[in-house]
mmCIF file of C-alpha atoms and ligand atoms in Angstrom:
data_model
loop_
_atom_site.group_PDB
_atom_site.id
_atom_site.type_symbol
_atom_site.label_atom_id
_atom_site.label_comp_id
_atom_site.label_asym_id
_atom_site.label_seq_id
_atom_site.Cartn_x
_atom_site.Cartn_y
_atom_site.Cartn_z
ATOM 1 C CA MET A 21 -20.363 -27.760 -74.427
ATOM 2 C CA SER A 22 -20.309 -26.977 -70.736
ATOM 3 C CA THR A 23 -17.546 -28.620 -68.750
ATOM 4 C CA ASP A 24 -19.182 -28.031 -65.354
ATOM 5 C CA SER A 25 -20.361 -31.283 -63.831
ATOM 6 C CA LYS A 26 -23.622 -31.191 -61.915
ATOM 7 C CA THR A 27 -24.056 -33.156 -58.733
ATOM 8 C CA ARG A 28 -27.631 -34.301 -58.890
ATOM 9 C CA VAL A 29 -29.827 -34.956 -55.856
ATOM 10 C CA VAL A 30 -30.308 -38.647 -56.628
ATOM 11 C CA THR A 31 -26.977 -40.462 -56.565
ATOM 12 C CA THR A 32 -26.103 -44.125 -56.844
ATOM 13 C CA TYR A 33 -25.596 -44.058 -53.074
ATOM 14 C CA ARG A 34 -29.112 -42.621 -52.562
ATOM 15 C CA LEU A 35 -30.518 -45.479 -54.636
ATOM 16 C CA SER A 36 -28.814 -48.061 -52.422
ATOM 17 C CA GLU A 37 -30.257 -46.301 -49.363
ATOM 18 C CA MET A 38 -33.711 -46.420 -50.959
ATOM 19 C CA LYS A 39 -33.368 -50.164 -51.462
ATOM 20 C CA ALA A 40 -32.160 -50.619 -47.869
ATOM 21 C CA ARG A 41 -35.246 -48.876 -46.466
ATOM 22 C CA GLY A 42 -37.641 -50.557 -48.894
ATOM 23 C CA GLU A 43 -38.506 -47.385 -50.852
ATOM 24 C CA LYS A 44 -39.378 -48.246 -54.460
ATOM 25 C CA ILE A 45 -37.345 -46.565 -57.213
ATOM 26 C CA SER A 46 -39.077 -44.885 -60.183
ATOM 27 C CA MET A 47 -37.320 -44.772 -63.541
ATOM 28 C CA LEU A 48 -38.427 -43.678 -67.031
ATOM 29 C CA THR A 49 -36.681 -43.060 -70.325
ATOM 30 C CA ALA A 50 -36.168 -39.642 -71.911
ATOM 31 C CA TYR A 51 -34.289 -38.596 -75.009
ATOM 32 C CA ASP A 52 -34.761 -34.836 -75.236
ATOM 33 C CA TYR A 53 -34.672 -31.650 -73.132
ATOM 34 C CA SER A 54 -38.403 -30.890 -72.926
ATOM 35 C CA MET A 55 -39.435 -34.396 -71.855
ATOM 36 C CA ALA A 56 -36.553 -34.653 -69.372
ATOM 37 C CA ARG A 57 -37.674 -31.369 -67.731
ATOM 38 C CA ILE A 58 -41.154 -32.767 -67.173
ATOM 39 C CA LEU A 59 -39.833 -36.037 -65.722
ATOM 40 C CA ASP A 60 -37.396 -34.254 -63.412
ATOM 41 C CA SER A 61 -40.074 -31.807 -62.225
ATOM 42 C CA ALA A 62 -42.404 -34.739 -61.526
ATOM 43 C CA GLY A 63 -39.868 -36.250 -59.136
ATOM 44 C CA ILE A 64 -38.674 -39.274 -61.098
ATOM 45 C CA ASP A 65 -35.658 -40.918 -59.411
ATOM 46 C CA VAL A 66 -33.757 -42.143 -62.479
ATOM 47 C CA ILE A 67 -33.878 -41.010 -66.109
ATOM 48 C CA LEU A 68 -32.595 -43.520 -68.632
ATOM 49 C CA VAL A 69 -31.406 -42.208 -71.974
ATOM 50 C CA GLY A 70 -32.261 -45.577 -73.469
ATOM 51 C CA ASP A 71 -31.139 -46.918 -76.795
ATOM 52 C CA SER A 72 -34.894 -47.387 -77.299
ATOM 53 C CA ALA A 73 -34.381 -43.941 -78.865
ATOM 54 C CA ALA A 74 -33.598 -46.019 -81.947
ATOM 55 C CA ASN A 75 -37.248 -47.181 -81.913
ATOM 56 C CA VAL A 76 -39.310 -44.301 -80.599
ATOM 57 C CA MET A 77 -37.238 -41.358 -81.843
ATOM 58 C CA ALA A 78 -35.760 -42.722 -85.079
ATOM 59 C CA GLY A 79 -38.314 -45.353 -86.132
ATOM 60 C CA HIS A 80 -35.943 -48.324 -86.360
ATOM 61 C CA THR A 81 -37.407 -51.768 -85.656
ATOM 62 C CA THR A 82 -34.507 -52.715 -83.327
ATOM 63 C CA THR A 83 -32.076 -50.850 -81.070
ATOM 64 C CA VAL A 84 -29.095 -52.154 -83.045
ATOM 65 C CA PRO A 85 -28.551 -49.224 -85.474
ATOM 66 C CA ILE A 86 -28.206 -46.340 -82.990
ATOM 67 C CA THR A 87 -24.671 -44.937 -82.798
ATOM 68 C CA LEU A 88 -22.544 -43.598 -79.956
ATOM 69 C CA ASP A 89 -22.692 -40.076 -81.442
ATOM 70 C CA GLN A 90 -26.489 -40.251 -81.567
ATOM 71 C CA MET A 91 -26.716 -41.487 -77.950
ATOM 72 C CA ILE A 92 -24.401 -38.671 -76.871
ATOM 73 C CA TYR A 93 -26.626 -36.121 -78.659
ATOM 74 C CA HIS A 94 -29.736 -37.433 -76.861
ATOM 75 C CA ALA A 95 -27.946 -37.648 -73.505
ATOM 76 C CA ARG A 96 -26.636 -34.075 -73.726
ATOM 77 C CA SER A 97 -30.147 -32.807 -74.426
ATOM 78 C CA VAL A 98 -31.441 -34.662 -71.360
ATOM 79 C CA THR A 99 -28.723 -33.695 -68.884
ATOM 80 C CA ARG A 100 -29.194 -29.993 -69.659
ATOM 81 C CA ALA A 101 -32.701 -30.310 -68.205
ATOM 82 C CA VAL A 102 -32.074 -32.462 -65.152
ATOM 83 C CA ASN A 103 -31.181 -31.246 -61.662
ATOM 84 C CA ARG A 104 -32.603 -33.965 -59.456
ATOM 85 C CA ALA A 105 -32.764 -37.381 -61.121
ATOM 86 C CA LEU A 106 -29.815 -39.674 -61.700
ATOM 87 C CA VAL A 107 -29.138 -39.811 -65.458
ATOM 88 C CA VAL A 108 -28.087 -43.168 -66.910
ATOM 89 C CA VAL A 109 -27.085 -43.548 -70.574
ATOM 90 C CA ASP A 110 -27.302 -46.777 -72.572
ATOM 91 C CA MET A 111 -24.070 -47.820 -74.242
ATOM 92 C CA PRO A 112 -25.217 -48.668 -77.780
ATOM 93 C CA PHE A 113 -24.641 -51.971 -79.551
ATOM 94 C CA GLY A 114 -21.097 -52.373 -80.868
ATOM 95 C CA THR A 115 -19.433 -49.969 -78.458
ATOM 96 C CA TYR A 116 -18.505 -52.412 -75.676
ATOM 97 C CA GLN A 117 -19.007 -56.046 -76.706
ATOM 98 C CA GLY A 118 -15.832 -58.084 -77.152
ATOM 99 C CA ASN A 119 -13.322 -55.280 -76.651
ATOM 100 C CA SER A 120 -12.830 -53.837 -73.177
ATOM 101 C CA LYS A 121 -10.485 -51.047 -74.310
ATOM 102 C CA LYS A 122 -13.013 -49.835 -76.858
ATOM 103 C CA ALA A 123 -15.687 -50.177 -74.159
ATOM 104 C CA LEU A 124 -13.760 -47.918 -71.803
ATOM 105 C CA ALA A 125 -13.176 -45.352 -74.558
ATOM 106 C CA SER A 126 -16.916 -45.359 -75.360
ATOM 107 C CA ALA A 127 -17.908 -44.962 -71.702
ATOM 108 C CA ILE A 128 -15.403 -42.136 -71.207
ATOM 109 C CA ARG A 129 -16.865 -40.301 -74.212
ATOM 110 C CA ILE A 130 -20.357 -40.611 -72.735
ATOM 111 C CA MET A 131 -19.253 -39.339 -69.326
ATOM 112 C CA LYS A 132 -17.092 -36.450 -70.626
ATOM 113 C CA GLU A 133 -19.406 -35.252 -73.380
ATOM 114 C CA THR A 134 -22.822 -35.602 -71.726
ATOM 115 C CA GLU A 135 -22.537 -34.897 -67.967
ATOM 116 C CA ALA A 136 -24.482 -38.089 -67.307
ATOM 117 C CA ASP A 137 -24.058 -39.952 -64.030
ATOM 118 C CA ALA A 138 -23.698 -43.542 -65.222
ATOM 119 C CA VAL A 139 -23.889 -45.938 -68.162
ATOM 120 C CA LYS A 140 -25.982 -49.057 -68.732
ATOM 121 C CA MET A 141 -24.811 -52.207 -70.504
ATOM 122 C CA GLU A 142 -26.634 -55.362 -71.615
ATOM 123 C CA GLY A 143 -25.254 -58.793 -70.737
ATOM 124 C CA GLY A 144 -23.534 -60.801 -68.015
ATOM 125 C CA GLU A 145 -20.424 -62.972 -68.059
ATOM 126 C CA GLU A 146 -19.826 -62.264 -71.794
ATOM 127 C CA ILE A 147 -19.198 -58.560 -71.131
ATOM 128 C CA LEU A 148 -17.494 -58.871 -67.737
ATOM 129 C CA ASP A 149 -14.076 -57.715 -69.041
ATOM 130 C CA SER A 150 -15.629 -54.512 -70.354
ATOM 131 C CA VAL A 151 -17.631 -54.013 -67.158
ATOM 132 C CA GLU A 152 -14.532 -54.388 -64.971
ATOM 133 C CA ARG A 153 -12.406 -52.045 -67.097
ATOM 134 C CA ILE A 154 -15.063 -49.322 -67.124
ATOM 135 C CA LEU A 155 -15.643 -49.667 -63.378
ATOM 136 C CA SER A 156 -11.894 -49.417 -62.772
ATOM 137 C CA ALA A 157 -12.056 -45.920 -64.311
ATOM 138 C CA GLY A 158 -14.644 -44.897 -61.725
ATOM 139 C CA ILE A 159 -17.607 -44.908 -64.090
ATOM 140 C CA PRO A 160 -20.803 -46.268 -62.477
ATOM 141 C CA ILE A 161 -22.553 -49.073 -64.379
ATOM 142 C CA MET A 162 -26.104 -50.346 -64.335
ATOM 143 C CA GLY A 163 -26.369 -53.912 -65.690
ATOM 144 C CA HIS A 164 -29.225 -55.215 -67.842
ATOM 145 C CA LEU A 165 -30.252 -58.898 -67.971
ATOM 146 C CA GLY A 166 -33.229 -60.932 -69.160
ATOM 147 C CA LEU A 167 -34.546 -59.635 -72.474
ATOM 148 C CA THR A 168 -31.580 -57.768 -73.911
ATOM 149 C CA PRO A 169 -32.834 -56.066 -77.089
ATOM 150 C CA GLN A 170 -29.326 -55.520 -78.510
ATOM 151 C CA SER A 171 -29.107 -59.339 -78.905
ATOM 152 C CA ILE A 172 -32.379 -59.585 -80.859
ATOM 153 C CA HIS A 173 -30.626 -61.142 -83.871
ATOM 154 C CA LYS A 174 -29.274 -63.929 -81.643
ATOM 155 C CA TYR A 175 -32.673 -64.821 -80.120
ATOM 156 C CA GLY A 176 -34.978 -63.757 -82.962
ATOM 157 C CA THR A 177 -37.879 -62.907 -80.631
ATOM 158 C CA TYR A 178 -38.882 -60.410 -77.927
ATOM 159 C CA THR A 179 -40.700 -63.084 -75.914
ATOM 160 C CA VAL A 180 -40.366 -63.606 -72.120
ATOM 161 C CA ARG A 181 -36.845 -64.745 -71.158
ATOM 162 C CA ALA A 182 -35.471 -67.136 -68.535
ATOM 163 C CA LYS A 183 -38.597 -69.268 -68.338
ATOM 164 C CA ASP A 184 -36.561 -72.471 -68.372
ATOM 165 C CA GLU A 185 -34.364 -73.504 -65.466
ATOM 166 C CA ALA A 186 -31.017 -73.307 -67.301
ATOM 167 C CA GLU A 187 -31.591 -69.730 -68.507
ATOM 168 C CA ALA A 188 -32.922 -68.697 -65.090
ATOM 169 C CA GLN A 189 -29.825 -70.130 -63.373
ATOM 170 C CA LYS A 190 -27.528 -68.284 -65.807
ATOM 171 C CA LEU A 191 -29.410 -65.039 -65.153
ATOM 172 C CA ILE A 192 -28.989 -65.478 -61.384
ATOM 173 C CA ARG A 193 -25.268 -66.215 -61.828
ATOM 174 C CA ASP A 194 -24.821 -63.184 -64.096
ATOM 175 C CA ALA A 195 -26.678 -60.929 -61.642
ATOM 176 C CA HIS A 196 -24.312 -61.952 -58.840
ATOM 177 C CA LEU A 197 -21.266 -61.506 -61.123
ATOM 178 C CA LEU A 198 -22.342 -57.963 -62.020
ATOM 179 C CA GLU A 199 -22.951 -57.091 -58.377
ATOM 180 C CA LYS A 200 -19.592 -58.551 -57.332
ATOM 181 C CA ALA A 201 -17.830 -56.614 -60.098
ATOM 182 C CA GLY A 202 -19.253 -53.385 -58.648
ATOM 183 C CA CYS A 203 -22.316 -52.436 -60.714
ATOM 184 C CA PHE A 204 -24.542 -50.074 -58.711
ATOM 185 C CA GLY A 205 -27.825 -51.393 -60.082
ATOM 186 C CA LEU A 206 -29.437 -53.824 -62.455
ATOM 187 C CA VAL A 207 -32.332 -53.757 -64.929
ATOM 188 C CA LEU A 208 -34.270 -57.004 -65.404
ATOM 189 C CA GLU A 209 -36.407 -57.055 -68.537
ATOM 190 C CA LYS A 210 -39.341 -59.352 -69.344
ATOM 191 C CA ILE A 211 -38.749 -62.339 -67.085
ATOM 192 C CA PRO A 212 -41.073 -64.308 -64.779
ATOM 193 C CA ALA A 213 -42.103 -62.334 -61.689
ATOM 194 C CA VAL A 214 -40.842 -65.035 -59.298
ATOM 195 C CA LEU A 215 -37.376 -64.754 -60.805
ATOM 196 C CA GLY A 216 -37.462 -60.938 -60.570
ATOM 197 C CA THR A 217 -38.363 -61.220 -56.887
ATOM 198 C CA LYS A 218 -35.678 -63.835 -56.197
ATOM 199 C CA VAL A 219 -32.871 -61.825 -57.832
ATOM 200 C CA SER A 220 -33.990 -58.615 -56.091
ATOM 201 C CA SER A 221 -33.980 -60.287 -52.691
ATOM 202 C CA GLU A 222 -30.587 -61.948 -53.240
ATOM 203 C CA LEU A 223 -28.789 -58.789 -54.433
ATOM 204 C CA LYS A 224 -27.860 -55.816 -52.265
ATOM 205 C CA ILE A 225 -27.849 -53.436 -55.238
ATOM 206 C CA PRO A 226 -31.191 -52.034 -56.501
ATOM 207 C CA VAL A 227 -32.931 -54.103 -59.163
ATOM 208 C CA ILE A 228 -35.260 -52.229 -61.521
ATOM 209 C CA GLY A 229 -37.787 -54.244 -63.477
ATOM 210 C CA ILE A 230 -39.567 -53.817 -66.789
ATOM 211 C CA GLY A 231 -41.955 -56.729 -67.134
ATOM 212 C CA ALA A 232 -40.234 -58.456 -64.191
ATOM 213 C CA GLY A 233 -43.125 -58.258 -61.708
ATOM 214 C CA GLY A 234 -43.838 -56.248 -58.588
ATOM 215 C CA GLY A 235 -41.103 -57.792 -56.418
ATOM 216 C CA THR A 236 -38.226 -55.757 -57.835
ATOM 217 C CA ASP A 237 -36.857 -52.645 -56.099
ATOM 218 C CA GLY A 238 -38.227 -50.319 -58.751
ATOM 219 C CA GLN A 239 -39.850 -50.052 -62.162
ATOM 220 C CA VAL A 240 -38.876 -48.578 -65.527
ATOM 221 C CA LEU A 241 -40.967 -47.949 -68.647
ATOM 222 C CA VAL A 242 -40.309 -46.310 -71.998
ATOM 223 C CA ILE A 243 -41.880 -42.847 -71.766
ATOM 224 C CA HIS A 244 -43.507 -42.977 -75.217
ATOM 225 C CA ASP A 245 -45.236 -46.236 -74.254
ATOM 226 C CA MET A 246 -46.498 -45.133 -70.819
ATOM 227 C CA LEU A 247 -47.814 -41.843 -72.214
ATOM 228 C CA GLY A 248 -49.579 -43.620 -75.080
ATOM 229 C CA ILE A 249 -47.622 -41.869 -77.830
ATOM 230 C CA THR A 250 -46.788 -45.266 -79.310
ATOM 231 C CA GLN A 251 -49.888 -47.317 -80.041
ATOM 232 C CA GLU A 252 -48.774 -50.497 -81.701
ATOM 233 C CA PHE A 253 -46.685 -51.758 -78.727
ATOM 234 C CA SER A 254 -48.916 -53.364 -76.073
ATOM 235 C CA PRO A 255 -47.089 -55.936 -73.938
ATOM 236 C CA ARG A 256 -48.843 -57.174 -70.789
ATOM 237 C CA PHE A 257 -46.407 -55.314 -68.519
ATOM 238 C CA LEU A 258 -47.240 -51.887 -69.964
ATOM 239 C CA ARG A 259 -49.573 -49.565 -68.064
ATOM 240 C CA ARG A 260 -50.603 -46.544 -70.154
ATOM 241 C CA TYR A 261 -51.069 -43.361 -68.117
ATOM 242 C CA ALA A 262 -52.311 -41.212 -71.003
ATOM 243 C CA ASP A 263 -53.522 -41.412 -74.577
ATOM 244 C CA LEU A 264 -51.224 -38.752 -76.007
ATOM 245 C CA TYR A 265 -51.337 -40.184 -79.517
ATOM 246 C CA ASN A 266 -55.024 -39.339 -79.837
ATOM 247 C CA ILE A 267 -54.734 -36.047 -77.920
ATOM 248 C CA MET A 268 -51.919 -34.918 -80.243
ATOM 249 C CA LEU A 269 -53.661 -36.223 -83.358
ATOM 250 C CA ASP A 270 -56.835 -34.323 -82.472
ATOM 251 C CA SER A 271 -54.888 -31.129 -81.684
ATOM 252 C CA VAL A 272 -53.001 -31.191 -84.982
ATOM 253 C CA GLN A 273 -56.191 -31.954 -86.924
ATOM 254 C CA ARG A 274 -57.927 -28.954 -85.295
ATOM 255 C CA TYR A 275 -54.907 -26.734 -86.062
ATOM 256 C CA VAL A 276 -54.933 -27.810 -89.712
ATOM 257 C CA ALA A 277 -58.651 -27.064 -89.923
ATOM 258 C CA ASP A 278 -58.229 -23.637 -88.255
ATOM 259 C CA VAL A 279 -55.414 -22.639 -90.613
ATOM 260 C CA LYS A 280 -57.347 -23.798 -93.675
ATOM 261 C CA SER A 281 -60.506 -21.948 -92.611
ATOM 262 C CA GLY A 282 -58.641 -18.761 -91.717
ATOM 263 C CA ASP A 283 -59.816 -18.983 -88.092
ATOM 264 C CA PHE A 284 -56.190 -19.013 -86.909
ATOM 265 C CA PRO A 285 -54.720 -16.520 -86.201
ATOM 266 C CA ASN A 286 -57.546 -14.306 -84.948
ATOM 267 C CA GLU A 287 -57.400 -10.571 -84.049
ATOM 268 C CA SER A 288 -55.833 -11.153 -80.630
ATOM 269 C CA GLU A 289 -53.246 -13.553 -81.994
ATOM 270 C CA GLN A 290 -51.499 -11.046 -84.226
ATOM 271 C CA TYR A 291 -49.523 -7.761 -83.900
HETATM 272 O O1 KIV B 324 -33.478 -48.690 -73.962
HETATM 273 C C1 KIV B 324 -34.353 -48.767 -73.080
HETATM 274 O O2 KIV B 324 -35.350 -48.039 -73.076
HETATM 275 C C2 KIV B 324 -34.175 -49.753 -72.021
HETATM 276 C C3 KIV B 324 -35.331 -49.976 -71.095
HETATM 277 C C4 KIV B 324 -36.348 -50.800 -71.774
HETATM 278 C C5 KIV B 324 -34.900 -50.558 -69.813
HETATM 279 O O3 KIV B 324 -33.163 -50.365 -71.937
#
């Protein structure tokens, strides 16, 4: 493992400047070297090594099973490819909830072993001790409120969050708590657009939405969803920019046919 830390072009400070001048922030997930290279070359501002790797890379139905070692493996593969974008790594379930010392140890492992720029954590007041301890070590944190997939077993559904007044008020309180603690940014997932706009306008730190409407300071999507590699997941907030599932399926089917027929390799494809 390399011990040289890269200073990437997009920093947490750059993101706050972007918010201040009203420039929208683009963010996508990546979990491996080849995909991260494409995203970085395309000029993405933030790459999230999301624990959605549990779903799209490993085939789990929730993000709960992914481990710290597995997140570190994905994050290392991504950071090797990235020169420009800020790289944020999800702290997986069980590595920070309810124990701030364990949380700090987990965050330190991510920062030392992956060369990432920051970590992301789900939750508000309940995880404030862990947030404060990690921040006190100089590790930048992005918060995550609204739909928090690591708590799926508590809520039992992936439906829109904070539709009722009490939950919306708690989300607003939590957003302010995270900002006050020193988080550099916040993800809001699957909440009403008016609430996304309100939180974004009240906070000074950048707010990145996924299913939180167009009034947030930026947008994030899971790369496999926006490229159409996954097919079964079709929430209203998802815009698909490609149909890679069918392009890849067709390519592999043609390869199989060419191998079977003896058409591949031809004269010019051999030594
Ligand atoms: O893990 C993930 O991909 C995320 C995004 C949905 C924000 O947390």
